[in-house]
Amino acid sequence: MIETRLTRAFGLDHPIVSAPMARVAGGRLAAAVSNGGGLGFIGGGYCDAGWIETEMAEAGNAPVGMGFITWKLDRSPDLLDRVLERKPRAVFLSFGDPVPYGAAVKGAGVALFCQVQTVSDARRALEAGADVIVAQGTEAGGHGARRATMTLVPEVADLLAREAPEVLLLAAGGIADGRGLAAALMLGADGVLCGTRFWASPEALVTEGQMRAVLGADGDQTVRGNVIDYARGIFDWPERFDLRTMRSGFVDAWTGRLEALQAGDAARADFARAADEGRAEVAPAVVGEGIGLIRSAPGAADILREMSAEAEALLGGGWRR
Amino acid sequence: MIETRLTRAFGLDHPIVSAPMARVAGGRLAAAVSNGGGLGFIGGGYCDAGWIETEMAEAGNAPVGMGFITWKLDRSPDLLDRVLERKPRAVFLSFGDPVPYGAAVKGAGVALFCQVQTVSDARRALEAGADVIVAQGTEAGGHGARRATMTLVPEVADLLAREAPEVLLLAAGGIADGRGLAAALMLGADGVLCGTRFWASPEALVTEGQMRAVLGADGDQTVRGNVIDYARGIFDWPERFDLRTMRSGFVDAWTGRLEALQAGDAARADFARAADEGRAEVAPAVVGEGIGLIRSAPGAADILREMSAEAEALLGGGWRR
């Protein structure tokens, strides 16, 4: 067992949190992670109220959190109140200004996680009253920005040591096994947030075709860009964020041609069908560079146990060769 | 003292290697690192034979290595033979195909370091006969590519475990203190390569103006791109590589306008003057994201001691809070 400030604060067996991956992390995954001794989040990112309701029900009585894409929440802020009424274990805000929501979350007695991509974001998260700051590097899958985990985590740790030593810190981006967990603890984190590692589990809402396409991939095969946002018909992501996915023929064909894709209704309809059918050569898996460290898709509880055991062995001196 | 396969193989006190930063890592820095118990490299990147000769002389009898930019070496390969005659401690190749040079380096009884930016590069480095592979993440200063240290290092470690377990592995990119060193060892590295950390030392060939400009910076203030290559009149870097530097007014003004900069003799002449004079608002420091972890410029021997001591404390359990 690895004990950290995170495991003590949230009563966990493992200092591991699953990312609120929009449309991928439903109630089943979040509950499996929380029931397995980690902390699971539902990915309520795009703020579809019906989907969120269904997935919270799916999680049952497991103590799970709810994640939002902050700039989307700005357009339907009442959704936060409805989620807070259900007393989630925590609320996770990323990609936007958390300050307008901090008081409501804390007032409801719910823990506030703020994901940040820069040191400047981290300062803003402190203003919002974050209990936990998640420092996300560019190697992460899905939306993110440009700084890397290896430098962002210790730099935010230094900020917290100076200004808010009671605030916890998680490392996110590129952490897919016990080596990454142990490294994150060395960098000053109290735990880790994993997306891609839980994406490749049977509890995630992932098509078979996409799963098959990634389990043999190496980490050279991901790319950051905006093609997938445009393909999904989402044209208004703030410019500083783009998303990392596997490459695909579709991604390559439309890179540098976003305006044409925005106008290309037929191409976008084809993409939507491919996504439903799991045709990964068109609609690629939304995973990060860590996919190159992942060769199978065990259950979430096994992932937690294996990561922790590997990290514990390394921390006990197993790094020596 | 941290003992690893690297310290044993090269007889070092610290598992720390200084990067062959072109035009910045001269004989004085390389010798200070090697004499301080690490392994120092001269940055012979742009293959100016006279400069290389001078800096090798400056290093005296210290056991230092020589670094080359491989695609530049392709244009004056005889330079490698002249360096090998001087019996450097090692030769370091990056940014190009190392295979044409492997036999000559190894035939001279000199250790071969190959820096790689992808898993695919690492496979090629094995074909070249590398003794040490340096896995460089995108957070590094100077030239590099897109993958991040946190995932590239363990993925290359897995490759080596399968195919060449006798080859050593260094982590590079974003490592600027003992936390980064300890994290790298957890990820499976035998040691680290540091550029930015030694850039900010009195032994580096750095102007006062640039040094002053970075010691208060945070890591959000660096950017990757090609402006500085073009500003220096180097138009033929292979497309997959660009370089990370501090931002500057000049960088911002010319981003997205490379052709104009190539044609802009006056702008480039102004840049050259600014670089000589250390005017960082025009010619920015070539450093990586790790600059946000650096607040002073101690001597190279002190850097080695402090990094090692901090890492040793963490590895002994000091990460617990």
XYZ file of C-alpha atoms in Angstrom:
642
model
C 0.000 0.000 0.000
C 1.255 3.439 -0.926
C 0.061 6.021 1.544
C 0.041 9.674 0.515
C -1.811 12.829 1.488
C -4.341 11.913 -1.221
C -5.086 8.427 0.090
C -5.483 9.826 3.612
C -7.696 12.715 2.551
C -10.067 10.563 0.483
C -9.756 7.218 2.251
C -8.265 5.433 -0.767
C -6.204 2.261 -1.053
C -4.288 3.598 -4.076
C -3.159 7.171 -4.906
C -4.809 6.848 -8.304
C -7.704 8.803 -9.790
C -9.419 8.007 -13.082
C -9.886 10.905 -15.478
C -13.376 12.191 -16.297
C -13.040 11.306 -19.974
C -16.065 12.767 -21.729
C -18.304 10.081 -23.235
C -15.808 7.345 -22.207
C -15.817 7.403 -18.411
C -19.372 6.503 -17.498
C -20.791 5.346 -14.194
C -19.532 1.813 -14.651
C -15.858 2.809 -14.959
C -16.052 5.447 -12.224
C -17.692 2.998 -9.825
C -15.175 0.247 -10.639
C -12.311 2.615 -9.842
C -13.829 3.869 -6.589
C -14.865 0.368 -5.529
C -11.353 -0.823 -6.380
C -9.765 1.583 -3.931
C -9.057 4.543 -6.218
C -11.212 7.574 -6.940
C -13.366 7.418 -10.070
C -14.843 10.287 -12.042
C -17.685 10.335 -14.542
C -16.856 12.398 -17.623
C -19.774 14.785 -17.849
C -17.751 17.072 -20.079
C -20.208 18.006 -22.772
C -22.961 18.609 -20.242
C -25.649 16.393 -21.690
C -27.967 16.372 -18.667
C -29.690 13.113 -19.609
C -26.398 11.261 -20.090
C -25.075 12.554 -16.751
C -28.265 11.440 -14.974
C -28.044 7.967 -16.491
C -24.381 7.510 -15.652
C -24.763 8.743 -12.082
C -27.477 6.136 -11.662
C -25.204 3.525 -13.240
C -22.547 4.287 -10.592
C -25.036 3.352 -7.875
C -23.813 4.025 -4.397
C -20.117 4.117 -5.272
C -18.475 7.373 -4.146
C -17.649 8.848 -7.556
C -16.928 12.357 -8.742
C -18.228 14.341 -11.707
C -16.052 16.112 -14.265
C -16.988 19.107 -16.376
C -15.437 20.963 -19.292
C -15.561 24.389 -17.702
C -16.229 26.482 -20.811
C -19.140 24.193 -21.668
C -20.474 24.489 -18.125
C -20.494 28.276 -18.598
C -23.394 27.718 -21.015
C -25.503 25.570 -18.687
C -24.301 26.413 -15.178
C -27.518 25.119 -13.574
C -26.258 21.624 -14.331
C -23.655 22.029 -11.590
C -26.380 22.640 -8.988
C -28.237 19.518 -10.078
C -25.063 17.458 -9.768
C -24.193 18.986 -6.389
C -27.625 17.994 -5.058
C -26.600 14.391 -5.649
C -23.532 14.865 -3.400
C -20.762 13.591 -5.672
C -17.471 12.668 -4.005
C -15.833 15.595 -5.853
C -16.287 17.958 -8.786
C -13.539 18.213 -11.402
C -13.230 21.318 -13.576
C -10.915 21.630 -16.554
C -10.491 23.867 -19.621
C -11.799 27.228 -18.529
C -12.036 29.564 -15.558
C -12.979 27.696 -12.365
C -13.425 30.812 -10.236
C -17.179 31.300 -10.921
C -17.906 27.797 -9.596
C -15.577 27.480 -6.614
C -17.959 28.864 -3.975
C -20.890 26.672 -5.052
C -18.832 23.483 -4.984
C -17.207 24.202 -1.653
C -20.470 25.514 -0.215
C -22.038 22.148 -0.967
C -19.289 20.446 1.003
C -17.907 18.830 -2.140
C -14.176 18.587 -2.904
C -12.998 20.734 -5.816
C -10.455 19.341 -8.285
C -9.084 21.833 -10.843
C -7.047 20.572 -13.775
C -4.397 23.013 -15.011
C -2.091 23.112 -18.023
C 0.206 25.973 -16.959
C 1.573 27.540 -13.792
C -0.614 30.517 -14.531
C -3.692 28.230 -14.548
C -2.587 26.838 -11.190
C -2.608 30.316 -9.661
C -6.171 30.753 -10.908
C -7.175 27.365 -9.462
C -5.973 28.546 -6.066
C -8.202 31.607 -6.410
C -11.108 29.252 -7.101
C -10.402 27.453 -3.836
C -9.213 24.165 -5.321
C -8.677 21.337 -2.840
C -6.731 19.344 -5.425
C -4.809 20.654 -8.423
C -4.259 18.279 -11.320
C -1.215 19.297 -13.373
C -1.801 17.913 -16.868
C 1.039 17.524 -19.346
C 0.845 17.598 -23.124
C 1.410 13.840 -23.392
C -2.138 13.277 -22.108
C -4.851 11.981 -24.391
C -7.838 14.135 -25.210
C -7.872 17.857 -24.657
C -4.886 19.621 -23.207
C -2.186 22.092 -24.015
C 1.562 22.320 -24.489
C 3.517 21.953 -21.235
C 4.851 18.538 -20.236
C 4.214 16.584 -17.033
C 7.914 16.311 -16.131
C 8.284 20.055 -15.585
C 4.736 21.205 -14.844
C 4.313 18.971 -11.786
C 7.403 20.085 -9.837
C 6.863 23.711 -10.800
C 3.283 23.630 -9.504
C 4.562 21.778 -6.427
C 6.902 24.707 -5.779
C 4.009 27.150 -6.184
C 1.888 25.202 -3.708
C 4.753 24.892 -1.221
C 5.073 28.691 -1.230
C 1.431 29.718 -1.353
C -0.927 26.890 -0.418
C 0.819 23.895 1.155
C -2.509 22.350 2.180
C -3.624 21.927 -1.439
C -2.996 18.465 -2.910
C -1.342 17.893 -6.275
C -1.934 15.172 -8.856
C 0.195 14.482 -11.920
C -1.647 13.789 -15.178
C -0.433 12.999 -18.672
C 1.613 10.013 -19.738
C 1.150 7.988 -16.556
C 0.096 4.463 -17.436
C 1.940 2.125 -15.097
C 3.714 1.897 -11.768
C 6.814 3.568 -13.161
C 4.827 6.693 -13.955
C 3.160 6.636 -10.544
C 6.499 6.325 -8.740
C 7.992 9.076 -10.901
C 5.068 11.382 -10.139
C 5.593 10.934 -6.395
C 9.268 11.885 -6.866
C 8.207 15.016 -8.730
C 6.180 16.145 -5.720
C 2.706 14.846 -6.551
C 0.391 13.283 -3.970
C -1.031 10.923 -6.575
C -1.822 10.549 -10.245
C -4.711 10.976 -12.639
C -4.867 8.366 -15.406
C -7.011 8.587 -18.508
C -5.542 6.376 -21.221
C -4.764 3.548 -18.768
C -8.484 3.306 -17.835
C -9.624 3.967 -21.413
C -8.145 0.524 -22.111
C -10.341 -1.345 -19.638
C -13.570 -3.270 -20.141
C -15.487 -0.793 -17.991
C -14.816 2.156 -20.343
C -17.344 3.152 -23.025
C -15.074 2.249 -25.938
C -15.795 0.422 -29.176
C -14.144 -2.912 -29.883
C -12.621 -1.610 -33.097
C -10.882 1.291 -31.377
C -9.686 -0.939 -28.544
C -8.200 -3.438 -30.983
C -6.449 -0.652 -32.884
C -4.551 0.700 -29.883
C -3.380 -2.347 -27.958
C -0.535 -2.928 -30.417
C 0.319 0.718 -30.986
C 3.439 2.506 -29.880
C 3.422 5.974 -28.407
C 4.847 7.544 -31.572
C 1.440 7.109 -33.188
C -0.504 9.849 -31.402
C -0.848 13.440 -32.518
C -2.240 16.711 -31.160
C -4.555 18.852 -33.235
C -8.098 20.079 -33.801
C -9.309 17.732 -36.549
C -11.343 15.510 -34.225
C -13.131 18.473 -32.629
C -14.140 19.717 -36.059
C -15.082 16.214 -37.188
C -17.457 16.026 -34.222
C -18.972 19.371 -35.136
C -17.480 21.187 -32.143
C -15.999 24.350 -33.566
C -15.742 26.537 -30.503
C -13.069 25.049 -28.262
C -10.892 27.846 -26.841
C -7.845 28.217 -29.058
C -5.269 27.292 -26.414
C -6.584 23.727 -26.156
C -6.427 20.987 -28.732
C -6.672 17.237 -28.378
C -4.385 14.254 -28.625
C -5.657 11.146 -30.401
C -4.230 8.274 -32.362
C -3.419 9.236 -35.918
C -5.789 7.977 -38.601
C -6.189 8.384 -42.330
C -8.984 10.855 -41.579
C -6.832 12.912 -39.207
C -3.984 13.082 -41.704
C -6.297 13.984 -44.578
C -7.915 16.924 -42.768
C -4.941 18.339 -40.880
C -4.477 21.925 -42.051
C -7.943 21.938 -43.669
C -10.202 22.744 -40.724
C -12.385 25.236 -42.571
C -13.131 22.693 -45.268
C -14.016 20.149 -42.592
C -16.326 22.633 -40.917
C -18.105 23.081 -44.240
C -17.946 19.377 -45.072
C -21.231 17.992 -43.770
C -20.778 14.685 -45.608
C -17.302 14.112 -44.185
C -18.556 14.818 -40.683
C -21.518 12.478 -41.105
C -19.145 9.768 -42.285
C -16.968 10.392 -39.246
C -19.956 10.062 -36.910
C -20.890 6.719 -38.450
C -17.289 5.490 -38.184
C -17.169 6.533 -34.524
C -20.346 4.583 -33.769
C -19.062 1.543 -35.614
C -15.569 1.690 -34.113
C -13.786 2.114 -37.451
C -10.491 3.382 -36.036
C -8.912 4.117 -39.422
C -11.413 6.975 -39.642
C -12.410 7.777 -36.051
C -9.273 7.185 -33.968
C -9.098 6.391 -30.276
C -8.759 9.457 -28.056
C -5.722 8.324 -26.086
C -2.378 9.765 -25.064
C 1.277 8.884 -25.550
C 1.009 6.402 -22.680
C -0.759 4.001 -25.044
C 2.709 2.711 -25.962
C 3.005 1.351 -22.414
C -0.318 -0.506 -22.578
C -0.651 -3.965 -24.116
C -3.872 -5.288 -22.585
C -7.172 -4.121 -21.133
C -7.585 -5.561 -17.635
C -10.399 -4.554 -15.325
C -10.109 -1.238 -13.482
C -9.558 -2.905 -10.116
C -6.679 -4.934 -11.543
C -5.164 -1.812 -13.085
C -5.172 -0.130 -9.682
C -3.581 -3.105 -7.945
C -0.910 -3.622 -10.600
C 0.096 0.046 -10.817
C 0.335 0.336 -7.049
C 2.300 -2.880 -6.647
C 4.783 -1.917 -9.364
C 5.250 1.559 -7.895
C 5.650 0.197 -4.387
C 8.382 -2.178 -5.532
C 10.220 0.679 -7.266
C 9.903 2.975 -4.259
C 11.312 0.182 -2.110
C 14.525 0.104 -4.161
C 13.442 -1.931 -7.176
C 14.718 0.793 -9.526
C 18.287 -0.390 -8.916
C 19.868 -2.487 -11.663
C 26.072 8.639 -3.832
C 23.624 7.233 -6.372
C 25.079 4.217 -8.106
C 23.604 3.135 -11.430
C 24.750 1.194 -14.459
C 25.855 4.562 -15.904
C 28.052 5.543 -12.971
C 29.654 2.088 -12.981
C 30.228 2.013 -16.739
C 31.828 5.472 -16.876
C 33.322 5.724 -13.402
C 31.159 8.677 -12.363
C 30.164 10.016 -8.951
C 26.762 11.202 -10.236
C 24.442 9.689 -12.888
C 24.327 13.043 -14.648
C 25.528 14.007 -18.118
C 25.655 17.551 -19.490
C 24.118 18.072 -22.909
C 26.317 19.017 -25.878
C 24.554 22.346 -26.359
C 25.875 23.802 -29.598
C 27.800 27.065 -29.035
C 26.925 26.996 -25.293
C 28.687 23.907 -23.954
C 32.377 24.631 -24.567
C 35.420 22.978 -23.076
C 35.115 24.855 -19.804
C 31.614 23.562 -19.011
C 32.320 20.032 -20.220
C 35.500 19.841 -18.131
C 33.760 21.244 -15.052
C 31.079 18.576 -15.318
C 33.542 15.718 -15.851
C 35.858 17.000 -13.129
C 32.831 17.334 -10.844
C 31.993 13.665 -11.134
C 29.522 13.759 -14.012
C 30.157 13.338 -17.727
C 30.544 16.522 -19.759
C 30.069 16.996 -23.477
C 31.273 19.761 -25.754
C 28.585 20.917 -28.166
C 30.269 20.654 -31.529
C 26.908 20.675 -33.239
C 27.435 23.023 -36.130
C 30.756 21.431 -36.989
C 32.961 24.484 -36.970
C 36.336 22.709 -36.932
C 38.220 25.662 -35.455
C 35.751 26.126 -32.604
C 35.846 22.404 -31.810
C 39.662 22.449 -31.739
C 39.717 25.427 -29.390
C 37.158 23.986 -27.017
C 38.814 20.562 -26.868
C 42.009 22.347 -25.896
C 40.089 24.372 -23.301
C 38.879 21.120 -21.707
C 42.502 20.092 -21.132
C 42.896 16.597 -19.821
C 39.359 16.260 -18.483
C 37.616 13.182 -19.930
C 34.930 14.912 -21.981
C 32.799 13.816 -24.898
C 31.953 15.514 -28.202
C 28.466 16.040 -29.545
C 27.427 16.428 -33.161
C 24.260 17.361 -35.003
C 24.158 14.315 -37.225
C 22.674 15.887 -40.365
C 25.372 18.582 -40.196
C 28.062 15.947 -39.765
C 26.811 14.342 -42.994
C 28.260 17.384 -44.788
C 31.704 17.208 -43.187
C 32.125 13.616 -42.016
C 35.930 13.896 -41.895
C 35.478 15.995 -38.758
C 34.458 12.868 -36.866
C 37.797 11.202 -37.676
C 39.718 14.228 -36.441
C 37.757 14.185 -33.187
C 38.169 10.428 -32.752
C 41.969 10.821 -33.072
C 41.803 12.921 -29.913
C 40.144 10.013 -28.039
C 37.105 11.759 -26.554
C 35.377 9.995 -23.659
C 32.344 9.493 -25.921
C 30.696 10.723 -29.113
C 27.095 11.947 -28.999
C 24.967 11.974 -32.156
C 21.544 13.571 -32.431
C 19.138 14.726 -35.147
C 19.827 12.445 -38.069
C 20.772 8.895 -38.960
C 23.577 7.569 -36.720
C 24.088 4.342 -38.641
C 26.771 5.663 -41.051
C 28.982 6.635 -38.082
C 28.514 3.767 -35.657
C 31.338 1.581 -36.913
C 33.916 4.392 -36.911
C 33.094 5.460 -33.355
C 33.073 1.959 -31.950
C 36.153 0.991 -34.013
C 38.037 3.809 -32.307
C 37.114 2.360 -28.927
C 34.924 5.363 -28.138
C 31.495 5.073 -26.477
C 28.562 5.979 -28.721
C 25.645 8.001 -27.325
C 22.624 8.367 -29.625
C 19.879 10.827 -28.742
C 16.410 9.808 -29.917
C 13.030 11.531 -30.008
C 10.805 8.547 -30.850
C 10.713 4.784 -30.307
C 11.392 4.407 -34.002
C 14.595 6.478 -33.603
C 15.625 4.204 -30.738
C 15.413 1.157 -32.988
C 17.698 2.909 -35.464
C 20.132 3.807 -32.669
C 20.411 0.119 -31.804
C 21.268 -0.610 -35.432
C 24.027 1.999 -35.163
C 25.457 0.128 -32.190
C 24.670 2.722 -29.530
C 26.143 2.083 -26.099
C 23.860 4.667 -24.541
C 20.475 5.864 -25.798
C 19.318 9.291 -24.688
C 15.511 9.565 -24.836
C 14.748 13.267 -25.270
C 11.303 14.680 -24.539
C 9.687 17.734 -26.070
C 10.132 19.776 -22.882
C 13.873 20.018 -23.625
C 15.433 23.279 -24.696
C 16.975 23.622 -28.132
C 16.230 21.224 -30.930
C 13.917 18.297 -30.419
C 10.579 16.905 -31.441
C 7.147 16.137 -30.039
C 7.122 13.184 -27.641
C 7.416 13.803 -23.899
C 9.979 12.441 -21.448
C 7.369 10.841 -19.153
C 6.289 8.323 -21.804
C 9.298 8.098 -24.116
C 11.692 6.934 -21.395
C 9.711 3.918 -20.135
C 8.716 2.947 -23.655
C 12.351 2.929 -24.785
C 13.235 1.083 -21.570
C 10.762 -1.630 -22.588
C 12.335 -1.807 -26.059
C 15.814 -2.183 -24.581
C 14.650 -4.802 -22.074
C 13.338 -6.874 -24.992
C 16.061 -6.328 -27.556
C 19.243 -4.928 -26.034
C 19.343 -5.080 -22.250
C 23.045 -4.190 -22.171
C 22.398 -0.743 -23.693
C 22.135 2.081 -21.157
C 19.330 4.631 -21.164
C 19.358 8.302 -20.197
C 16.329 10.540 -19.766
C 16.545 14.039 -21.259
C 14.107 16.930 -21.344
C 12.705 18.802 -18.374
C 15.141 17.439 -15.798
C 16.585 20.286 -13.781
C 16.775 19.133 -10.182
C 16.918 16.078 -7.937
C 13.196 15.467 -8.341
C 13.623 15.008 -12.076
C 16.644 12.756 -11.556
C 14.775 10.542 -9.087
C 11.737 10.429 -11.392
C 13.920 9.405 -14.341
C 15.352 6.490 -12.371
C 11.794 5.353 -11.569
C 10.946 5.484 -15.273
C 13.745 3.037 -16.039
C 16.634 5.342 -16.922
C 20.215 4.740 -15.793
C 20.836 8.464 -15.524
C 19.889 11.834 -16.933
C 21.078 14.339 -19.513
C 20.633 17.972 -18.500
C 20.913 20.943 -20.812
C 19.023 23.888 -19.350
C 20.293 23.185 -15.810
C 23.921 23.594 -17.006
C 23.024 26.439 -19.391
C 22.401 28.393 -16.186
C 25.922 27.993 -14.811
C 28.939 30.320 -14.947
C 30.870 27.800 -17.066
C 28.387 27.953 -19.969
C 28.984 30.286 -22.934
C 25.969 32.471 -22.222
C 25.566 36.238 -22.293
C 24.769 38.124 -19.095
C 21.621 39.578 -20.604
C 20.176 36.192 -21.492
C 21.109 34.758 -18.100
C 19.408 37.645 -16.293
C 16.273 37.201 -18.400
C 15.712 33.558 -17.493
C 16.470 33.300 -13.781
C 13.077 34.803 -12.887
C 11.095 33.083 -15.640
C 8.489 30.403 -15.207
C 8.245 27.381 -17.465
C 5.139 28.713 -19.215
C 7.365 31.187 -21.054
C 9.087 28.851 -23.515
C 7.870 27.954 -26.982
C 8.784 25.511 -29.763
C 9.163 26.689 -33.324
C 11.544 27.477 -36.175
C 11.923 31.254 -35.860
C 15.326 31.116 -34.165
C 16.752 28.767 -36.795
C 15.659 31.129 -39.526
C 16.888 34.151 -37.566
C 20.316 32.530 -37.440
C 20.239 31.908 -41.170
C 19.890 28.130 -40.828
C 17.107 27.202 -43.214
C 17.725 23.512 -43.742
C 16.933 21.763 -40.465
C 15.001 18.544 -41.166
C 11.301 19.286 -40.860
C 10.626 16.962 -37.938
C 12.839 18.985 -35.605
C 12.256 22.454 -34.260
C 13.662 24.207 -31.221
C 12.436 25.370 -27.851
C 13.525 28.771 -26.599
C 12.204 31.487 -24.340
C 9.593 33.608 -26.042
C 10.684 37.079 -27.124
C 9.155 39.958 -29.011
C 11.186 38.839 -32.020
C 9.909 35.254 -31.812
C 6.306 36.401 -31.530
C 6.674 38.862 -34.400
C 8.066 36.298 -36.850
C 6.058 33.233 -35.902
C 4.157 32.126 -38.995
C 6.311 34.378 -41.221
C 9.348 32.207 -41.847
C 9.639 32.971 -45.548
C 9.695 36.685 -44.842
C 12.381 36.132 -42.217
C 14.444 34.112 -44.687
C 14.245 37.024 -47.110
C 14.752 39.608 -44.360
C 18.488 40.192 -44.294
C 18.156 43.276 -42.102
C 16.057 41.489 -39.492
C 18.540 38.655 -39.357
C 21.473 41.029 -39.031
C 19.680 42.760 -36.151
C 19.101 39.388 -34.519
C 22.787 38.499 -34.803
C 23.782 41.766 -33.105
C 21.209 41.196 -30.361
C 22.526 37.679 -29.779
C 26.093 38.972 -29.433
C 24.998 41.707 -27.065
C 22.721 39.463 -25.009
C 19.559 41.444 -25.728
C 17.106 38.725 -24.693
C 13.995 40.624 -25.765
C 15.189 39.991 -29.327
C 17.479 36.944 -29.123
C 15.999 34.727 -26.420
C 17.782 32.138 -24.354
C 17.691 28.640 -25.834
C 16.364 26.810 -22.785
C 13.640 24.313 -22.003
C 10.583 24.151 -19.763
C 12.832 23.233 -16.854
C 13.873 26.874 -16.605
C 10.886 27.340 -14.274
C 12.671 25.126 -11.739
C 15.894 27.151 -11.863
C 16.417 30.302 -9.798
C 20.191 30.658 -9.685
C 23.326 29.792 -11.639
C 25.708 27.853 -9.401
C 28.881 26.227 -10.683
C 28.586 22.929 -12.527
C 30.158 20.934 -9.688
C 27.628 22.378 -7.237
C 24.768 21.544 -9.595
C 25.914 17.927 -9.720
C 26.216 17.665 -5.937
C 22.861 19.328 -5.238
C 20.915 17.295 -7.802
C 22.390 14.049 -6.547
C 21.820 14.870 -2.899
C 18.197 15.867 -3.492
C 17.529 12.715 -5.529
C 19.219 10.515 -2.966
C 17.041 11.914 -0.196
C 13.898 11.303 -2.261
C 14.947 7.761 -3.158
C 15.536 7.092 0.521
C 11.902 7.905 1.323
C 11.960 11.708 1.374
C 9.042 11.813 -1.093
C 6.656 10.950 1.759
C 4.610 13.802 3.187
